[in-house]
mmCIF file of C-alpha atoms in Angstrom:
data_model
loop_
_atom_site.group_PDB
_atom_site.id
_atom_site.type_symbol
_atom_site.label_atom_id
_atom_site.label_comp_id
_atom_site.label_asym_id
_atom_site.label_seq_id
_atom_site.Cartn_x
_atom_site.Cartn_y
_atom_site.Cartn_z
ATOM 1 C CA MET H 1 -79.441 79.350 98.416
ATOM 2 C CA PRO H 2 -76.411 80.233 96.285
ATOM 3 C CA ASP H 3 -76.860 83.986 96.750
ATOM 4 C CA CYS H 4 -76.780 83.674 100.548
ATOM 5 C CA ILE H 5 -73.773 81.437 100.426
ATOM 6 C CA SER H 6 -72.106 83.773 97.984
ATOM 7 C CA PHE H 7 -72.360 86.737 100.429
ATOM 8 C CA SER H 8 -70.866 84.712 103.278
ATOM 9 C CA SER H 9 -68.076 83.460 101.035
ATOM 10 C CA LYS H 10 -67.291 86.986 99.916
ATOM 11 C CA ILE H 11 -66.907 88.191 103.484
ATOM 12 C CA LYS H 12 -64.733 85.236 104.396
ATOM 13 C CA ASP H 13 -62.566 85.540 101.298
ATOM 14 C CA GLU H 14 -61.905 89.223 102.195
ATOM 15 C CA LEU H 15 -60.922 88.206 105.640
ATOM 16 C CA ILE H 16 -58.505 85.497 104.451
ATOM 17 C CA LYS H 17 -56.766 88.065 102.230
ATOM 18 C CA GLN H 18 -56.110 90.478 105.137
ATOM 19 C CA PRO H 19 -52.512 90.394 106.474
ATOM 20 C CA ILE H 20 -51.932 89.405 110.104
ATOM 21 C CA LYS H 21 -48.795 91.245 111.142
ATOM 22 C CA LYS H 22 -48.302 90.434 114.861
ATOM 23 C CA THR H 23 -47.170 87.055 116.055
ATOM 24 C CA CYS H 24 -49.623 87.157 118.973
ATOM 25 C CA CYS H 25 -52.474 87.744 116.478
ATOM 26 C CA GLN H 26 -51.222 84.913 114.204
ATOM 27 C CA GLN H 27 -51.268 82.554 117.139
ATOM 28 C CA VAL H 28 -54.857 83.466 117.997
ATOM 29 C CA PHE H 29 -56.012 83.168 114.381
ATOM 30 C CA LEU H 30 -54.378 79.802 113.903
ATOM 31 C CA TYR H 31 -55.789 78.447 117.177
ATOM 32 C CA ASN H 32 -59.319 78.917 116.072
ATOM 33 C CA ILE H 33 -58.666 77.686 112.510
ATOM 34 C CA LEU H 34 -57.256 74.426 113.905
ATOM 35 C CA LYS H 35 -59.892 74.046 116.649
ATOM 36 C CA ASN H 36 -62.811 74.535 114.255
ATOM 37 C CA SER H 37 -61.555 73.153 110.893
ATOM 38 C CA ALA H 38 -59.187 70.320 111.821
ATOM 39 C CA SER H 39 -59.408 66.744 113.154
ATOM 40 C CA ILE H 40 -56.961 64.254 114.531
ATOM 41 C CA VAL H 41 -56.496 60.906 112.823
ATOM 42 C CA SER H 42 -54.709 58.153 114.766
ATOM 43 C CA GLU H 43 -53.852 54.955 112.870
ATOM 44 C CA GLY H 44 -51.191 52.267 113.589
ATOM 45 C CA GLY H 45 -49.688 54.297 116.365
ATOM 46 C CA SER H 46 -49.112 57.378 114.300
ATOM 47 C CA VAL H 47 -50.932 60.669 114.482
ATOM 48 C CA THR H 48 -51.873 63.002 111.649
ATOM 49 C CA LEU H 49 -53.863 66.183 111.539
ATOM 50 C CA VAL H 50 -56.351 66.781 108.698
ATOM 51 C CA LEU H 51 -57.746 70.191 107.931
ATOM 52 C CA ARG H 52 -60.830 70.818 105.762
ATOM 53 C CA LEU H 53 -60.492 74.209 104.058
ATOM 54 C CA PRO H 54 -62.890 75.666 101.519
ATOM 55 C CA SER H 55 -60.496 77.296 98.995
ATOM 56 C CA MET H 56 -56.837 77.610 98.023
ATOM 57 C CA GLY H 57 -56.825 81.057 99.615
ATOM 58 C CA TYR H 58 -57.470 79.378 103.042
ATOM 59 C CA VAL H 59 -54.844 76.711 102.252
ATOM 60 C CA GLY H 60 -52.257 79.365 101.514
ATOM 61 C CA LYS H 61 -53.063 81.433 104.571
ATOM 62 C CA VAL H 62 -53.048 78.522 107.037
ATOM 63 C CA GLY H 63 -49.924 76.947 105.401
ATOM 64 C CA ARG H 64 -48.017 80.184 105.864
ATOM 65 C CA LEU H 65 -48.996 80.560 109.509
ATOM 66 C CA LEU H 66 -48.095 76.917 110.238
ATOM 67 C CA LYS H 67 -44.714 77.329 108.577
ATOM 68 C CA LYS H 68 -43.876 80.524 110.387
ATOM 69 C CA LEU H 69 -45.153 79.508 113.852
ATOM 70 C CA ALA H 70 -44.161 75.797 113.938
ATOM 71 C CA ASP H 71 -42.109 75.069 110.846
ATOM 72 C CA ILE H 72 -44.716 72.677 109.702
ATOM 73 C CA SER H 73 -45.704 72.087 106.008
ATOM 74 C CA PHE H 74 -48.648 70.232 104.518
ATOM 75 C CA ALA H 75 -47.649 66.736 103.442
ATOM 76 C CA TYR H 76 -50.645 66.317 101.097
ATOM 77 C CA ILE H 77 -53.368 68.536 99.725
ATOM 78 C CA TYR H 78 -56.406 66.875 98.115
ATOM 79 C CA LYS H 79 -59.301 68.557 96.269
ATOM 80 C CA VAL H 80 -62.498 66.827 97.339
ATOM 81 C CA ARG H 81 -66.023 66.976 95.999
ATOM 82 C CA ASP H 82 -68.678 67.496 98.627
ATOM 83 C CA ASN H 83 -71.702 65.573 97.375
ATOM 84 C CA LEU H 84 -73.965 67.150 99.989
ATOM 85 C CA SER H 85 -73.381 70.765 98.945
ATOM 86 C CA GLY H 86 -72.182 70.143 95.386
ATOM 87 C CA GLY H 87 -69.037 72.199 96.006
ATOM 88 C CA ASP H 88 -65.411 71.435 96.367
ATOM 89 C CA TYR H 89 -63.121 71.709 99.419
ATOM 90 C CA PHE H 90 -59.460 71.045 100.122
ATOM 91 C CA GLN H 91 -58.260 68.374 102.573
ATOM 92 C CA CYS H 92 -54.766 69.196 103.926
ATOM 93 C CA VAL H 93 -52.816 66.578 105.845
ATOM 94 C CA ILE H 94 -49.987 67.154 108.316
ATOM 95 C CA ASP H 95 -47.912 64.069 109.305
ATOM 96 C CA GLU H 96 -44.895 65.663 111.051
ATOM 97 C CA GLU H 97 -45.883 64.029 114.349
ATOM 98 C CA LYS H 98 -43.133 65.543 116.618
ATOM 99 C CA LYS H 99 -43.692 69.080 115.386
ATOM 100 C CA LEU H 100 -47.516 68.584 115.376
ATOM 101 C CA GLY H 101 -47.356 67.469 119.051
ATOM 102 C CA VAL H 102 -45.453 70.710 120.019
ATOM 103 C CA ILE H 103 -47.956 73.113 118.422
ATOM 104 C CA LEU H 104 -51.028 71.165 119.711
ATOM 105 C CA LYS H 105 -49.586 71.273 123.199
ATOM 106 C CA GLU H 106 -48.806 74.986 122.869
ATOM 107 C CA LEU H 107 -52.335 75.719 121.603
ATOM 108 C CA SER H 108 -53.842 73.368 124.255
ATOM 109 C CA LEU H 109 -55.613 71.311 121.626
ATOM 110 C CA ARG H 110 -56.156 67.746 122.757
ATOM 111 C CA THR H 111 -55.723 64.804 120.427
ATOM 112 C CA GLU H 112 -59.138 63.303 121.262
ATOM 113 C CA LEU H 113 -60.662 64.882 118.170
ATOM 114 C CA PHE H 114 -60.199 68.310 119.829
ATOM 115 C CA ALA H 115 -62.473 67.621 122.761
ATOM 116 C CA ALA H 116 -63.983 70.675 124.436
ATOM 117 C CA SER H 117 -61.274 72.557 126.298
ATOM 118 C CA PRO H 118 -60.726 76.274 127.240
ATOM 119 C CA PRO H 119 -58.217 78.311 125.297
ATOM 120 C CA PRO H 120 -54.722 78.018 126.738
ATOM 121 C CA GLU H 121 -53.276 80.659 129.049
ATOM 122 C CA ASN H 122 -51.209 82.319 126.337
ATOM 123 C CA ILE H 123 -54.280 82.729 124.095
ATOM 124 C CA LEU H 124 -56.379 84.085 126.928
ATOM 125 C CA ALA H 125 -53.576 86.551 127.717
ATOM 126 C CA HIS H 126 -53.518 87.649 124.118
ATOM 127 C CA LEU H 127 -57.225 88.327 124.176
ATOM 128 C CA GLU H 128 -56.567 91.265 126.556
ATOM 129 C CA ASN H 129 -55.197 93.109 123.522
ATOM 130 C CA PRO H 130 -57.657 94.738 121.080
ATOM 131 C CA CYS H 131 -55.629 93.546 118.096
ATOM 132 C CA CYS H 132 -55.854 89.945 119.241
ATOM 133 C CA GLN H 133 -59.563 90.295 119.964
ATOM 134 C CA SER H 134 -59.985 91.423 116.302
ATOM 135 C CA ALA H 135 -57.964 88.383 115.113
ATOM 136 C CA PHE H 136 -59.977 86.080 117.336
ATOM 137 C CA ILE H 137 -63.339 87.247 116.006
ATOM 138 C CA LYS H 138 -62.077 87.133 112.401
ATOM 139 C CA SER H 139 -61.035 83.581 112.743
ATOM 140 C CA ILE H 140 -64.365 82.640 114.365
ATOM 141 C CA VAL H 141 -66.208 84.280 111.516
ATOM 142 C CA VAL H 142 -64.109 82.431 108.994
ATOM 143 C CA THR H 143 -64.847 79.060 110.473
ATOM 144 C CA CYS H 144 -68.265 79.420 112.195
ATOM 145 C CA ALA H 145 -70.290 82.328 110.801
ATOM 146 C CA TYR H 146 -73.028 82.616 108.241
ATOM 147 C CA PHE H 147 -74.315 85.838 106.640
ATOM 148 C CA GLN H 148 -77.641 85.912 104.761
ATOM 149 C CA ASN H 149 -77.763 87.952 101.609
ATOM 150 C CA PRO H 150 -78.854 91.434 102.806
ATOM 151 C CA LEU H 151 -81.214 91.739 99.761
ATOM 152 C CA LYS H 152 -83.392 89.300 101.758
ATOM 153 C CA ASN H 153 -82.664 89.921 105.457
ATOM 154 C CA TYR H 154 -80.036 91.570 107.634
ATOM 155 C CA HIS H 155 -79.261 88.340 109.432
ATOM 156 C CA PHE H 156 -75.963 86.776 110.588
ATOM 157 C CA GLU H 157 -75.190 83.949 112.912
ATOM 158 C CA ILE H 158 -72.224 82.289 114.601
ATOM 159 C CA ARG H 159 -72.569 78.556 115.463
ATOM 160 C CA MET H 160 -70.488 77.430 118.462
ATOM 161 C CA LYS H 161 -70.286 74.059 120.236
ATOM 162 C CA GLU H 162 -68.698 75.121 123.506
ATOM 163 C CA PRO H 163 -70.399 77.469 125.985
ATOM 164 C CA LEU H 164 -67.093 78.950 127.143
ATOM 165 C CA MET H 165 -66.025 79.809 123.634
ATOM 166 C CA ALA H 166 -69.476 81.238 122.891
ATOM 167 C CA ASN H 167 -69.253 83.500 125.921
ATOM 168 C CA ILE H 168 -65.773 84.716 124.854
ATOM 169 C CA VAL H 169 -67.035 85.626 121.443
ATOM 170 C CA ARG H 170 -70.161 87.351 122.836
ATOM 171 C CA ASN H 171 -68.177 89.325 125.388
ATOM 172 C CA ILE H 172 -65.647 90.516 122.819
ATOM 173 C CA LEU H 173 -68.427 91.609 120.440
ATOM 174 C CA ALA H 174 -70.189 93.482 123.184
ATOM 175 C CA LYS H 175 -67.191 95.108 124.957
ATOM 176 C CA ASN H 176 -64.583 95.790 122.299
ATOM 177 C CA ILE H 177 -64.497 99.618 121.823
ATOM 178 C CA ASN H 178 -64.489 99.284 118.070
ATOM 179 C CA CYS H 179 -67.492 96.881 117.943
ATOM 180 C CA LYS H 180 -69.946 97.105 120.835
ATOM 181 C CA LEU H 181 -72.362 94.712 119.263
ATOM 182 C CA LYS H 182 -74.988 92.728 121.229
ATOM 183 C CA THR H 183 -76.032 89.355 119.925
ATOM 184 C CA HIS H 184 -78.941 87.122 120.909
ATOM 185 C CA ILE H 185 -78.205 83.634 122.019
ATOM 186 C CA LEU H 186 -80.061 80.365 121.341
ATOM 187 C CA LYS H 187 -78.975 77.053 122.908
ATOM 188 C CA ASN H 188 -79.950 73.525 122.096
ATOM 189 C CA SER H 189 -78.482 70.142 122.789
ATOM 190 C CA ASP H 190 -75.466 70.347 120.464
ATOM 191 C CA VAL H 191 -74.988 74.011 119.300
ATOM 192 C CA ILE H 192 -74.994 77.525 120.718
ATOM 193 C CA LEU H 193 -76.192 80.144 118.191
ATOM 194 C CA LEU H 194 -75.186 83.747 118.461
ATOM 195 C CA TYR H 195 -77.213 85.801 116.082
ATOM 196 C CA SER H 196 -78.660 89.211 115.055
ATOM 197 C CA LYS H 197 -81.324 90.356 112.667
ATOM 198 C CA SER H 198 -80.748 94.092 112.724
ATOM 199 C CA PHE H 199 -79.072 96.114 110.001
ATOM 200 C CA GLU H 200 -77.087 98.211 112.610
ATOM 201 C CA ASN H 201 -75.425 95.047 114.009
ATOM 202 C CA PHE H 202 -74.787 93.585 110.513
ATOM 203 C CA GLU H 203 -73.194 96.905 109.488
ATOM 204 C CA ARG H 204 -71.166 97.240 112.729
ATOM 205 C CA LEU H 205 -69.748 93.728 112.432
ATOM 206 C CA LEU H 206 -68.621 94.195 108.809
ATOM 207 C CA ALA H 207 -66.981 97.499 109.801
ATOM 208 C CA PHE H 208 -65.232 95.799 112.737
ATOM 209 C CA LEU H 209 -64.051 93.033 110.370
ATOM 210 C CA GLY H 210 -62.628 95.527 107.986
ATOM 211 C CA VAL H 211 -64.183 93.882 104.943
ATOM 212 C CA THR H 212 -64.537 97.089 102.951
ATOM 213 C CA ASP H 213 -66.035 95.628 99.722
ATOM 214 C CA SER H 214 -68.726 93.700 101.610
ATOM 215 C CA TYR H 215 -69.420 96.766 103.794
ATOM 216 C CA PHE H 216 -70.012 99.098 100.874
ATOM 217 C CA GLU H 217 -72.155 96.445 99.074
ATOM 218 C CA LEU H 218 -74.293 96.258 102.257
ATOM 219 C CA GLU H 219 -74.605 100.130 102.319
ATOM 220 C CA ASN H 220 -75.608 100.188 98.673
ATOM 221 C CA ILE H 221 -78.238 97.519 99.166
ATOM 222 C CA LYS H 222 -79.729 99.459 102.026
ATOM 223 C CA ILE H 223 -79.842 102.736 99.988
ATOM 224 C CA ILE H 224 -81.465 100.911 97.094
ATOM 225 C CA LYS H 225 -84.029 99.335 99.431
ATOM 226 C CA GLU H 226 -84.882 102.754 100.906
ATOM 227 C CA ILE H 227 -85.132 104.452 97.570
ATOM 228 C CA LYS H 228 -87.425 101.745 96.153
ATOM 229 C CA ASN H 229 -89.671 101.813 99.276
ATOM 230 C CA ASN H 230 -89.912 105.631 99.327
ATOM 231 C CA THR H 231 -90.467 105.878 95.594
ATOM 232 C CA ASN H 232 -93.104 103.110 95.579
ATOM 233 C CA ARG H 233 -95.108 104.996 98.223
ATOM 234 C CA GLY H 234 -95.503 108.146 96.188
ATOM 235 C CA VAL H 235 -95.152 107.322 92.431
ATOM 236 C CA ASN H 236 -95.777 104.232 90.299
ATOM 237 C CA PHE H 237 -92.669 104.420 88.125
ATOM 238 C CA GLU H 238 -91.715 101.538 85.898
ATOM 239 C CA THR H 239 -89.447 99.012 87.528
ATOM 240 C CA ALA H 240 -86.554 99.726 85.241
ATOM 241 C CA ASN H 241 -86.654 103.468 86.032
ATOM 242 C CA ILE H 242 -86.826 102.813 89.813
ATOM 243 C CA GLN H 243 -83.773 100.512 89.569
ATOM 244 C CA ARG H 244 -81.953 103.050 87.502
ATOM 245 C CA THR H 245 -82.622 105.973 89.938
ATOM 246 C CA ALA H 246 -81.833 103.838 92.924
ATOM 247 C CA ASN H 247 -78.479 102.642 91.403
ATOM 248 C CA ILE H 248 -77.395 106.109 90.464
ATOM 249 C CA ALA H 249 -78.138 107.582 93.915
ATOM 250 C CA ALA H 250 -76.509 104.632 95.617
ATOM 251 C CA GLU H 251 -73.338 105.056 93.587
ATOM 252 C CA GLN H 252 -73.266 108.719 94.327
ATOM 253 C CA ILE H 253 -73.687 108.250 98.017
ATOM 254 C CA SER H 254 -71.036 105.504 98.218
ATOM 255 C CA MET H 255 -68.662 107.740 96.265
ATOM 256 C CA ILE H 256 -69.317 110.723 98.614
ATOM 257 C CA ARG H 257 -68.822 108.616 101.796
ATOM 258 C CA SER H 258 -65.470 107.342 100.529
ATOM 259 C CA LEU H 259 -64.391 110.867 99.520
ATOM 260 C CA LEU H 260 -65.312 112.468 102.835
ATOM 261 C CA LYS H 261 -63.267 109.848 104.699
ATOM 262 C CA SER H 262 -60.239 110.252 102.355
ATOM 263 C CA ASN H 263 -57.322 112.655 102.312
ATOM 264 C CA PHE H 264 -58.947 114.409 99.427
ATOM 265 C CA ALA H 265 -61.739 115.751 101.640
ATOM 266 C CA HIS H 266 -59.830 119.019 102.055
ATOM 267 C CA LYS H 267 -60.233 119.712 98.307
ATOM 268 C CA LEU H 268 -64.013 120.126 98.745
ATOM 269 C CA THR H 269 -65.321 123.714 98.817
ATOM 270 C CA PRO H 270 -68.032 124.577 101.386
ATOM 271 C CA ALA H 271 -70.557 124.375 98.506
ATOM 272 C CA LEU H 272 -69.404 120.881 97.523
ATOM 273 C CA VAL H 273 -69.475 119.734 101.257
ATOM 274 C CA GLU H 274 -73.021 121.072 101.536
ATOM 275 C CA MET H 275 -73.912 119.261 98.293
ATOM 276 C CA ALA H 276 -72.542 116.020 99.642
ATOM 277 C CA ARG H 277 -74.492 116.237 102.808
ATOM 278 C CA LEU H 278 -77.693 117.157 100.973
ATOM 279 C CA ARG H 279 -77.335 114.066 98.767
ATOM 280 C CA MET H 280 -76.558 111.694 101.617
ATOM 281 C CA ALA H 281 -79.544 112.956 103.690
ATOM 282 C CA ASN H 282 -81.914 112.616 100.745
ATOM 283 C CA PRO H 283 -81.014 109.513 98.726
ATOM 284 C CA HIS H 284 -84.506 109.131 97.253
ATOM 285 C CA LEU H 285 -84.856 112.668 95.798
ATOM 286 C CA SER H 286 -84.360 113.698 92.208
ATOM 287 C CA LEU H 287 -82.076 116.532 91.179
ATOM 288 C CA SER H 288 -84.984 118.945 90.913
ATOM 289 C CA GLU H 289 -86.136 118.148 94.399
ATOM 290 C CA LEU H 290 -82.621 118.509 95.756
ATOM 291 C CA ALA H 291 -82.464 121.941 94.166
ATOM 292 C CA LYS H 292 -85.510 123.001 96.128
ATOM 293 C CA LEU H 293 -83.946 121.914 99.397
ATOM 294 C CA ALA H 294 -80.610 123.725 98.821
ATOM 295 C CA LYS H 295 -79.971 126.790 100.841
ATOM 296 C CA PRO H 296 -79.974 129.142 99.075
ATOM 297 C CA LYS H 297 -82.030 127.505 96.358
ATOM 298 C CA ILE H 298 -80.197 126.708 93.214
ATOM 299 C CA SER H 299 -81.087 125.272 89.808
ATOM 300 C CA LYS H 300 -81.267 121.613 88.859
ATOM 301 C CA SER H 301 -78.340 122.326 86.545
ATOM 302 C CA ALA H 302 -76.276 123.679 89.388
ATOM 303 C CA ILE H 303 -77.053 120.520 91.495
ATOM 304 C CA ASN H 304 -75.877 118.338 88.640
ATOM 305 C CA ASN H 305 -72.717 120.424 88.124
ATOM 306 C CA ARG H 306 -71.768 120.046 91.783
ATOM 307 C CA LEU H 307 -72.317 116.322 91.753
ATOM 308 C CA MET H 308 -70.182 116.061 88.685
ATOM 309 C CA ARG H 309 -67.449 118.118 90.377
ATOM 310 C CA LEU H 310 -67.581 115.683 93.360
ATOM 311 C CA LEU H 311 -67.216 112.810 90.934
ATOM 312 C CA ASP H 312 -64.144 114.382 89.301
ATOM 313 C CA ILE H 313 -62.388 114.722 92.710
ATOM 314 C CA TYR H 314 -63.364 111.187 93.573
ATOM 315 C CA ARG H 315 -61.741 110.000 90.375
ATOM 316 C CA GLN H 316 -58.585 111.885 91.287
ATOM 317 C CA TYR H 317 -58.677 110.029 94.684
ATOM 318 C CA GLU H 318 -59.117 106.711 92.989
ATOM 319 C CA ALA H 319 -56.236 107.373 90.634
ATOM 320 C CA GLU H 320 -53.910 108.177 93.552
ATOM 321 C CA ILE H 321 -54.893 104.979 95.305
ATOM 322 C CA ASN H 322 -54.114 102.964 92.202
ATOM 323 C CA ARG H 323 -50.695 104.645 91.845
ATOM 324 C CA THR H 324 -49.960 103.905 95.475
ATOM 325 C CA ASP H 325 -50.890 100.237 95.088
#
């Protein structure tokens, strides 16, 4: 299912690119990466740590955190072909045994192939902070989550092996003020599955993770689905026309949402604000139908003119962002 994998990968790649500024959050993030992506190899009395990471983006992120927090560097990095999935991954080896022992002890990670163990006291203390809760969930998503392509279903799941860790994840998702997301739980002999099949939870989790591109892609997919469903009930348009109408409306609504949240919102006149609200509330309607709903009623041409003015202001907003970057 390449499309499903692609959506999961896109979310995770966005997360890996996000900066982690606080040391406490870096420790929490690295703890989960090591716990869920690394293994200990003991040969001839020496101990090495091997990480399996899916891309060079991950390699760079984890490498920088290890260097900063423990002054550890990867000794070797191998690109390996996964015959099962058909994709590639990167195997990273750490052989600085003394430094490795220090960070494993600090993070309470045992050398017995990371046997089940609770997070250390310093990690649990960090999890009292909302910023560290966010870093914790992001690192769990990077290593343990799967998102189905929303074109098919609004389904995500997090696979955990340890009941205590699963409970920590579930409690943070439910109680964090910026998330408040309830997941279902499914247990079997070797895995604990936290999952949800609702759009609201899918949307809320992406917003909490701060993956803006994936979030807006999800919103656009929902709009297109709604427009197609509503249009198909009333009129038997050709498929190409339906797609075109849906895409245009989705782009307009995505643009309006971004604009209303930006520092350019003050540039909107009352008439443009009303136009923005009218379009967002009626994504499936044509310009003529929107004109009939306007108060007072205006012409189709006036509706189009106001949408074009909104687009002009949005382009100004985009230009300022590009200059800032």
